[in-house]
Structures are given as C-alpha cells and as structure tokens.
N, CA, C and O atoms as a CHARMM CRD file, in Angstrom:
* protein
*
  244
    1    1 MET  N    101.85700 108.94100 113.03800 PROA 1      0.00000
    2    1 MET  CA   102.56500 110.31600 113.20500 PROA 1      0.00000
    3    1 MET  C    104.10600 110.28700 112.42500 PROA 1      0.00000
    4    1 MET  O    104.85100 109.32000 112.26900 PROA 1      0.00000
    5    2 THR  N    104.26900 111.52500 112.05500 PROA 2      0.00000
    6    2 THR  CA   105.37300 111.68000 111.07800 PROA 2      0.00000
    7    2 THR  C    106.60900 112.41900 111.74900 PROA 2      0.00000
    8    2 THR  O    106.38100 113.44300 112.39200 PROA 2      0.00000
    9    3 VAL  N    108.03400 111.89900 111.61500 PROA 3      0.00000
   10    3 VAL  CA   109.04600 112.62800 112.56400 PROA 3      0.00000
   11    3 VAL  C    109.59700 113.25100 111.22400 PROA 3      0.00000
   12    3 VAL  O    109.80800 112.71900 110.13400 PROA 3      0.00000
   13    4 VAL  N    109.76400 114.57600 111.66400 PROA 4      0.00000
   14    4 VAL  CA   110.57500 115.46000 110.60000 PROA 4      0.00000
   15    4 VAL  C    111.90100 115.56300 111.20100 PROA 4      0.00000
   16    4 VAL  O    112.21700 116.18500 112.21500 PROA 4      0.00000
   17    5 LEU  N    112.66800 114.82500 110.38300 PROA 5      0.00000
   18    5 LEU  CA   114.71400 115.00200 110.63900 PROA 5      0.00000
   19    5 LEU  C    115.16700 115.96600 109.81700 PROA 5      0.00000
   20    5 LEU  O    116.15500 116.56700 110.23800 PROA 5      0.00000
   21    6 TRP  N    114.73900 116.29700 108.76500 PROA 6      0.00000
   22    6 TRP  CA   115.45700 117.45400 108.03300 PROA 6      0.00000
   23    6 TRP  C    114.31300 118.69800 107.35200 PROA 6      0.00000
   24    6 TRP  O    113.25000 118.32200 106.85800 PROA 6      0.00000
   25    7 THR  N    114.56300 119.68100 107.38800 PROA 7      0.00000
   26    7 THR  CA   113.87600 120.83700 106.95800 PROA 7      0.00000
   27    7 THR  C    114.59600 121.66700 105.68300 PROA 7      0.00000
   28    7 THR  O    115.71600 122.17300 105.75400 PROA 7      0.00000
   29    8 TRP  N    113.79600 121.69700 104.60700 PROA 8      0.00000
   30    8 TRP  CA   114.41800 122.48100 103.93200 PROA 8      0.00000
   31    8 TRP  C    113.72000 123.78200 103.66200 PROA 8      0.00000
   32    8 TRP  O    112.58900 123.81700 103.17700 PROA 8      0.00000
   33    9 THR  N    114.30000 124.68100 103.93300 PROA 9      0.00000
   34    9 THR  CA   113.78900 126.26700 103.86000 PROA 9      0.00000
   35    9 THR  C    113.78500 127.01200 102.81400 PROA 9      0.00000
   36    9 THR  O    114.84300 127.62700 102.68500 PROA 9      0.00000
   37   10 VAL  N    112.91700 127.23100 101.90700 PROA 10     0.00000
   38   10 VAL  CA   113.23000 127.83700 100.46200 PROA 10     0.00000
   39   10 VAL  C    112.78600 129.13300 100.82600 PROA 10     0.00000
   40   10 VAL  O    111.68900 129.48600 101.26000 PROA 10     0.00000
   41   11 THR  N    114.09100 129.96300 100.51300 PROA 11     0.00000
   42   11 THR  CA   114.04700 131.45200 100.74900 PROA 11     0.00000
   43   11 THR  C    113.73600 132.24900  99.47800 PROA 11     0.00000
   44   11 THR  O    113.70500 133.48000  99.49900 PROA 11     0.00000
   45   12 ALA  N    113.48800 131.47500  98.28300 PROA 12     0.00000
   46   12 ALA  CA   113.30000 132.41600  97.12000 PROA 12     0.00000
   47   12 ALA  C    112.91100 131.42300  96.10600 PROA 12     0.00000
   48   12 ALA  O    113.06100 130.21300  96.27300 PROA 12     0.00000
   49   13 THR  N    112.43100 131.93600  95.09900 PROA 13     0.00000
   50   13 THR  CA   111.56400 130.91200  94.11000 PROA 13     0.00000
   51   13 THR  C    112.58500 129.97100  93.51700 PROA 13     0.00000
   52   13 THR  O    113.59500 130.58500  93.17300 PROA 13     0.00000
   53   14 SER  N    112.62200 129.05200  93.35700 PROA 14     0.00000
   54   14 SER  CA   113.08900 127.83300  92.97000 PROA 14     0.00000
   55   14 SER  C    112.82000 127.14000  91.87100 PROA 14     0.00000
   56   14 SER  O    111.67600 126.71800  91.69700 PROA 14     0.00000
   57   15 TYR  N    113.90600 126.88800  90.87500 PROA 15     0.00000
   58   15 TYR  CA   113.38600 126.31300  89.79600 PROA 15     0.00000
   59   15 TYR  C    114.20100 124.94900  89.60100 PROA 15     0.00000
   60   15 TYR  O    115.42500 124.91700  89.47700 PROA 15     0.00000
   61   16 LEU  N    113.21800 123.63100  89.58700 PROA 16     0.00000
   62   16 LEU  CA   114.01500 122.48500  89.59800 PROA 16     0.00000
   63   16 LEU  C    113.51300 121.70000  88.16500 PROA 16     0.00000
   64   16 LEU  O    112.58200 122.17600  87.51500 PROA 16     0.00000
   65   17 THR  N    114.17600 120.52100  87.75600 PROA 17     0.00000
   66   17 THR  CA   113.42600 119.67100  86.92800 PROA 17     0.00000
   67   17 THR  C    112.91000 118.08200  87.57300 PROA 17     0.00000
   68   17 THR  O    112.12800 117.31200  87.01600 PROA 17     0.00000
   69   18 ALA  N    113.60900 117.87400  88.90700 PROA 18     0.00000
   70   18 ALA  CA   113.45300 116.88700  89.49400 PROA 18     0.00000
   71   18 ALA  C    113.23300 117.08700  90.88100 PROA 18     0.00000
   72   18 ALA  O    113.83200 118.05000  91.35900 PROA 18     0.00000
   73   19 LEU  N    112.50400 116.39800  91.66800 PROA 19     0.00000
   74   19 LEU  CA   112.61400 116.49200  93.05900 PROA 19     0.00000
   75   19 LEU  C    112.20000 115.25000  93.93200 PROA 19     0.00000
   76   19 LEU  O    111.22900 114.65400  93.46700 PROA 19     0.00000
   77   20 THR  N    112.65000 114.79600  94.94000 PROA 20     0.00000
   78   20 THR  CA   112.27900 113.53700  95.43100 PROA 20     0.00000
   79   20 THR  C    112.24600 113.88400  96.88400 PROA 20     0.00000
   80   20 THR  O    113.28300 114.47800  97.17700 PROA 20     0.00000
   81   21 LEU  N    111.41500 113.73100  97.93800 PROA 21     0.00000
   82   21 LEU  CA   111.22800 114.08500  99.23900 PROA 21     0.00000
   83   21 LEU  C    111.25200 112.53800 100.11200 PROA 21     0.00000
   84   21 LEU  O    110.33100 111.74300  99.92000 PROA 21     0.00000
   85   22 ALA  N    111.99500 112.31900 100.74300 PROA 22     0.00000
   86   22 ALA  CA   112.12100 111.23900 101.84300 PROA 22     0.00000
   87   22 ALA  C    110.99300 111.47100 102.70000 PROA 22     0.00000
   88   22 ALA  O    110.55400 112.62000 102.75000 PROA 22     0.00000
   89   23 SER  N    110.45400 110.56600 103.38100 PROA 23     0.00000
   90   23 SER  CA   109.60700 110.36400 104.70200 PROA 23     0.00000
   91   23 SER  C    109.71700 111.01400 105.86200 PROA 23     0.00000
   92   23 SER  O    108.87100 111.10100 106.75100 PROA 23     0.00000
   93   24 ASP  N    111.12400 111.60800 105.80900 PROA 24     0.00000
   94   24 ASP  CA   111.33100 112.53500 107.31700 PROA 24     0.00000
   95   24 ASP  C    111.73300 114.15300 106.84000 PROA 24     0.00000
   96   24 ASP  O    112.18000 114.93400 107.68100 PROA 24     0.00000
   97   25 VAL  N    111.52400 114.57100 105.39500 PROA 25     0.00000
   98   25 VAL  CA   111.51300 115.87400 105.16900 PROA 25     0.00000
   99   25 VAL  C    110.46200 116.80600 105.11500 PROA 25     0.00000
  100   25 VAL  O    109.36700 116.55000 104.61300 PROA 25     0.00000
  101   26 ALA  N    110.83100 118.07800 105.71500 PROA 26     0.00000
  102   26 ALA  CA   109.67400 119.03500 105.36400 PROA 26     0.00000
  103   26 ALA  C    110.39500 119.85300 104.67200 PROA 26     0.00000
  104   26 ALA  O    111.62400 119.88900 104.60600 PROA 26     0.00000
  105   27 VAL  N    109.25600 120.84100 103.89900 PROA 27     0.00000
  106   27 VAL  CA   109.55800 121.94100 102.83700 PROA 27     0.00000
  107   27 VAL  C    108.78100 123.06000 103.16500 PROA 27     0.00000
  108   27 VAL  O    107.62100 123.07400 102.75400 PROA 27     0.00000
  109   28 ARG  N    109.17000 123.93200 103.78100 PROA 28     0.00000
  110   28 ARG  CA   108.98300 125.05000 104.41200 PROA 28     0.00000
  111   28 ARG  C    109.68000 126.59000 103.75400 PROA 28     0.00000
  112   28 ARG  O    110.77200 126.62700 103.18800 PROA 28     0.00000
  113   29 ALA  N    108.77500 127.81300 103.97600 PROA 29     0.00000
  114   29 ALA  CA   109.05500 128.94500 103.83100 PROA 29     0.00000
  115   29 ALA  C    109.80100 129.77200 104.97300 PROA 29     0.00000
  116   29 ALA  O    109.65500 129.22900 106.06800 PROA 29     0.00000
  117   30 PRO  N    110.44900 130.77000 105.00700 PROA 30     0.00000
  118   30 PRO  CA   110.70000 131.40700 106.37600 PROA 30     0.00000
  119   30 PRO  C    109.42500 131.90800 107.04200 PROA 30     0.00000
  120   30 PRO  O    108.33400 132.16700 106.53400 PROA 30     0.00000
  121   31 ARG  N    109.73300 131.96200 107.99200 PROA 31     0.00000
  122   31 ARG  CA   108.58400 132.45400 109.04600 PROA 31     0.00000
  123   31 ARG  C    107.85900 133.64700 108.22000 PROA 31     0.00000
  124   31 ARG  O    108.51400 134.43700 107.54100 PROA 31     0.00000
  125   32 GLY  N    106.44800 133.70700 108.33700 PROA 32     0.00000
  126   32 GLY  CA   105.79200 134.97400 107.86700 PROA 32     0.00000
  127   32 GLY  C    105.63400 134.58200 106.25800 PROA 32     0.00000
  128   32 GLY  O    105.13700 135.32500 105.41200 PROA 32     0.00000
  129   33 LYS  N    106.12800 133.34900 106.04300 PROA 33     0.00000
  130   33 LYS  CA   105.88200 133.38200 103.98500 PROA 33     0.00000
  131   33 LYS  C    105.35400 132.06800 103.88900 PROA 33     0.00000
  132   33 LYS  O    105.50700 131.33900 104.87000 PROA 33     0.00000
  133   34 SER  N    104.79900 131.65800 102.95700 PROA 34     0.00000
  134   34 SER  CA   104.49500 130.28900 102.54400 PROA 34     0.00000
  135   34 SER  C    105.36200 130.10200 101.27500 PROA 34     0.00000
  136   34 SER  O    106.07800 130.88300 100.64900 PROA 34     0.00000
  137   35 VAL  N    105.04000 128.75600 101.10800 PROA 35     0.00000
  138   35 VAL  CA   105.81000 128.04800  99.70700 PROA 35     0.00000
  139   35 VAL  C    104.68300 127.21500  99.26000 PROA 35     0.00000
  140   35 VAL  O    103.98400 126.46000  99.93600 PROA 35     0.00000
  141   36 THR  N    104.61500 127.54600  97.70400 PROA 36     0.00000
  142   36 THR  CA   103.62300 126.45200  96.78600 PROA 36     0.00000
  143   36 THR  C    104.53400 126.31000  95.75800 PROA 36     0.00000
  144   36 THR  O    105.33000 127.11800  95.27900 PROA 36     0.00000
  145   37 MET  N    104.25600 124.96700  95.45000 PROA 37     0.00000
  146   37 MET  CA   105.09400 124.28100  94.32400 PROA 37     0.00000
  147   37 MET  C    104.01700 124.03800  92.74700 PROA 37     0.00000
  148   37 MET  O    102.84000 123.68300  92.80500 PROA 37     0.00000
  149   38 SER  N    104.57000 124.25000  91.79000 PROA 38     0.00000
  150   38 SER  CA   103.76800 123.92600  90.46900 PROA 38     0.00000
  151   38 SER  C    104.78800 122.91600  89.75400 PROA 38     0.00000
  152   38 SER  O    106.01700 122.98400  89.76200 PROA 38     0.00000
  153   39 VAL  N    104.02800 122.03000  89.17800 PROA 39     0.00000
  154   39 VAL  CA   104.77900 120.91400  88.67100 PROA 39     0.00000
  155   39 VAL  C    104.34200 121.28700  87.08700 PROA 39     0.00000
  156   39 VAL  O    103.12000 121.29600  86.94000 PROA 39     0.00000
  157   40 ASP  N    104.94700 121.52700  86.14400 PROA 40     0.00000
  158   40 ASP  CA   104.17300 121.82900  84.67300 PROA 40     0.00000
  159   40 ASP  C    103.46300 122.60000  84.66700 PROA 40     0.00000
  160   40 ASP  O    102.58900 122.47800  83.80900 PROA 40     0.00000
  161   41 GLY  N    103.40100 123.61300  85.41600 PROA 41     0.00000
  162   41 GLY  CA   102.33900 124.93900  85.76900 PROA 41     0.00000
  163   41 GLY  C    101.19100 124.43600  86.22100 PROA 41     0.00000
  164   41 GLY  O    100.20900 125.01800  85.76100 PROA 41     0.00000
  165   42 THR  N    100.90600 123.35300  87.13600 PROA 42     0.00000
  166   42 THR  CA    99.42400 123.02700  87.75700 PROA 42     0.00000
  167   42 THR  C    100.09300 122.95200  89.40500 PROA 42     0.00000
  168   42 THR  O    101.09900 122.30600  89.69900 PROA 42     0.00000
  169   43 VAL  N     99.38700 123.65800  90.22600 PROA 43     0.00000
  170   43 VAL  CA    99.88900 123.97100  91.52500 PROA 43     0.00000
  171   43 VAL  C     99.41400 122.39300  92.12600 PROA 43     0.00000
  172   43 VAL  O     98.32900 121.84300  91.94200 PROA 43     0.00000
  173   44 THR  N    100.48400 121.92500  92.82100 PROA 44     0.00000
  174   44 THR  CA   100.79600 120.71300  93.36100 PROA 44     0.00000
  175   44 THR  C    101.17100 120.69300  94.61900 PROA 44     0.00000
  176   44 THR  O    102.03600 121.50600  94.94400 PROA 44     0.00000
  177   45 ALA  N    100.58200 119.69900  95.72200 PROA 45     0.00000
  178   45 ALA  CA   100.72600 119.58500  96.83800 PROA 45     0.00000
  179   45 ALA  C    102.06300 119.35000  97.24600 PROA 45     0.00000
  180   45 ALA  O    102.63000 118.67500  96.38600 PROA 45     0.00000
  181   46 ILE  N    102.85500 119.64700  98.27000 PROA 46     0.00000
  182   46 ILE  CA   104.43500 119.11800  98.66500 PROA 46     0.00000
  183   46 ILE  C    104.23400 117.98500  99.58900 PROA 46     0.00000
  184   46 ILE  O    104.02600 118.19200 100.78500 PROA 46     0.00000
  185   47 THR  N    104.28400 116.87000  99.12000 PROA 47     0.00000
  186   47 THR  CA   103.77700 115.82700  99.91000 PROA 47     0.00000
  187   47 THR  C    105.37000 114.93100 100.32400 PROA 47     0.00000
  188   47 THR  O    106.30200 114.87200  99.52200 PROA 47     0.00000
  189   48 ALA  N    105.39700 114.42200 101.43700 PROA 48     0.00000
  190   48 ALA  CA   106.93800 113.58900 101.86600 PROA 48     0.00000
  191   48 ALA  C    106.59500 112.27200 100.99000 PROA 48     0.00000
  192   48 ALA  O    105.53000 112.10400 100.39500 PROA 48     0.00000
  193   49 ARG  N    107.57600 111.45700 101.01100 PROA 49     0.00000
  194   49 ARG  CA   107.76200 110.20600 100.20600 PROA 49     0.00000
  195   49 ARG  C    107.10500 110.32500  98.87000 PROA 49     0.00000
  196   49 ARG  O    106.40900 109.36600  98.53900 PROA 49     0.00000
  197   50 LYS  N    107.21900 111.50900  97.89700 PROA 50     0.00000
  198   50 LYS  CA   106.91500 111.47800  96.78000 PROA 50     0.00000
  199   50 LYS  C    108.02800 111.97000  96.01600 PROA 50     0.00000
  200   50 LYS  O    108.98100 112.53300  96.55500 PROA 50     0.00000
  201   51 SER  N    107.93300 111.76400  94.69800 PROA 51     0.00000
  202   51 SER  CA   108.94600 112.35800  93.62600 PROA 51     0.00000
  203   51 SER  C    108.10100 113.12000  92.45500 PROA 51     0.00000
  204   51 SER  O    107.01100 112.79600  91.98400 PROA 51     0.00000
  205   52 TYR  N    108.95400 114.25700  92.12000 PROA 52     0.00000
  206   52 TYR  CA   108.17200 114.93000  90.90200 PROA 52     0.00000
  207   52 TYR  C    108.86900 115.27200  89.96100 PROA 52     0.00000
  208   52 TYR  O    109.98600 115.67000  90.29200 PROA 52     0.00000
  209   53 THR  N    108.60900 115.27300  88.73000 PROA 53     0.00000
  210   53 THR  CA   109.58400 115.43100  87.50900 PROA 53     0.00000
  211   53 THR  C    109.01500 116.45700  86.56300 PROA 53     0.00000
  212   53 THR  O    107.78700 116.44100  86.49000 PROA 53     0.00000
  213   54 GLY  N    109.64800 117.34900  85.82300 PROA 54     0.00000
  214   54 GLY  CA   108.85900 118.38400  84.94400 PROA 54     0.00000
  215   54 GLY  C    109.57700 119.43500  85.35000 PROA 54     0.00000
  216   54 GLY  O    110.59900 119.48600  86.03400 PROA 54     0.00000
  217   55 ALA  N    108.74900 120.49800  84.71500 PROA 55     0.00000
  218   55 ALA  CA   109.11700 122.27900  85.18700 PROA 55     0.00000
  219   55 ALA  C    108.69300 122.32500  86.63500 PROA 55     0.00000
  220   55 ALA  O    107.49300 122.40600  86.89700 PROA 55     0.00000
  221   56 ILE  N    109.44500 122.28700  87.43100 PROA 56     0.00000
  222   56 ILE  CA   108.95200 122.34700  89.04400 PROA 56     0.00000
  223   56 ILE  C    109.46900 123.47400  89.46500 PROA 56     0.00000
  224   56 ILE  O    110.69200 123.58100  89.54600 PROA 56     0.00000
  225   57 THR  N    108.43800 124.74800  89.88400 PROA 57     0.00000
  226   57 THR  CA   108.72600 125.94800  90.61900 PROA 57     0.00000
  227   57 THR  C    108.21700 125.98400  91.90300 PROA 57     0.00000
  228   57 THR  O    107.08700 125.58900  92.18900 PROA 57     0.00000
  229   58 LEU  N    109.16300 126.53100  92.83400 PROA 58     0.00000
  230   58 LEU  CA   108.84400 126.58500  94.26700 PROA 58     0.00000
  231   58 LEU  C    108.58000 128.09800  94.38300 PROA 58     0.00000
  232   58 LEU  O    109.27600 128.86700  93.71900 PROA 58     0.00000
  233   59 THR  N    107.92300 128.41600  94.93200 PROA 59     0.00000
  234   59 THR  CA   107.50800 129.81000  94.81800 PROA 59     0.00000
  235   59 THR  C    107.20000 130.34500  96.46700 PROA 59     0.00000
  236   59 THR  O    106.41100 129.76300  97.21100 PROA 59     0.00000
  237   60 VAL  N    107.87500 131.38400  96.79400 PROA 60     0.00000
  238   60 VAL  CA   108.01800 131.71600  98.06900 PROA 60     0.00000
  239   60 VAL  C    107.16300 133.26400  98.25600 PROA 60     0.00000
  240   60 VAL  O    107.63000 134.28100  97.74400 PROA 60     0.00000
  241   61 ALA  N    106.28100 133.27800  98.79800 PROA 61     0.00000
  242   61 ALA  CA   105.24400 134.50700  98.90400 PROA 61     0.00000
  243   61 ALA  C    105.14200 134.81600 100.37300 PROA 61     0.00000
  244   61 ALA  O    104.40900 135.72500 100.76300 PROA 61     0.00000
C-alpha cells in the first residue's frame, strides 16, 4: 500500500528539465482532466520513486 502525503496538481502544461518524485507524492490534474508526461518526446508513465531528466512536458487535457 502506498500512502500519498503530497499531491502536485498540474493546472497547465508545464515544461521541466528534471523531475524527481518521492514515494509519497502523487501528480494529478484538476478534477475532470488528466495529466500525461512525455520525456524527450516519448509518453512516459508518471511513477513515484523515480527521477526523470531531459525535455519533460506535463500536459493537462
């Protein structure tokens, strides 16, 4: 079981070069929307306990 202590609600498309997610973090979109992540143009699952580097785009739709 994973306990989520922190939630990052992505409200608009965000551009990053690095992202590290702790084990107790969730990345979500506002109610009724979804968030997807691509790294260097490849759609990538948003997974806790992982680090990502490159051209990261979080898209809210």
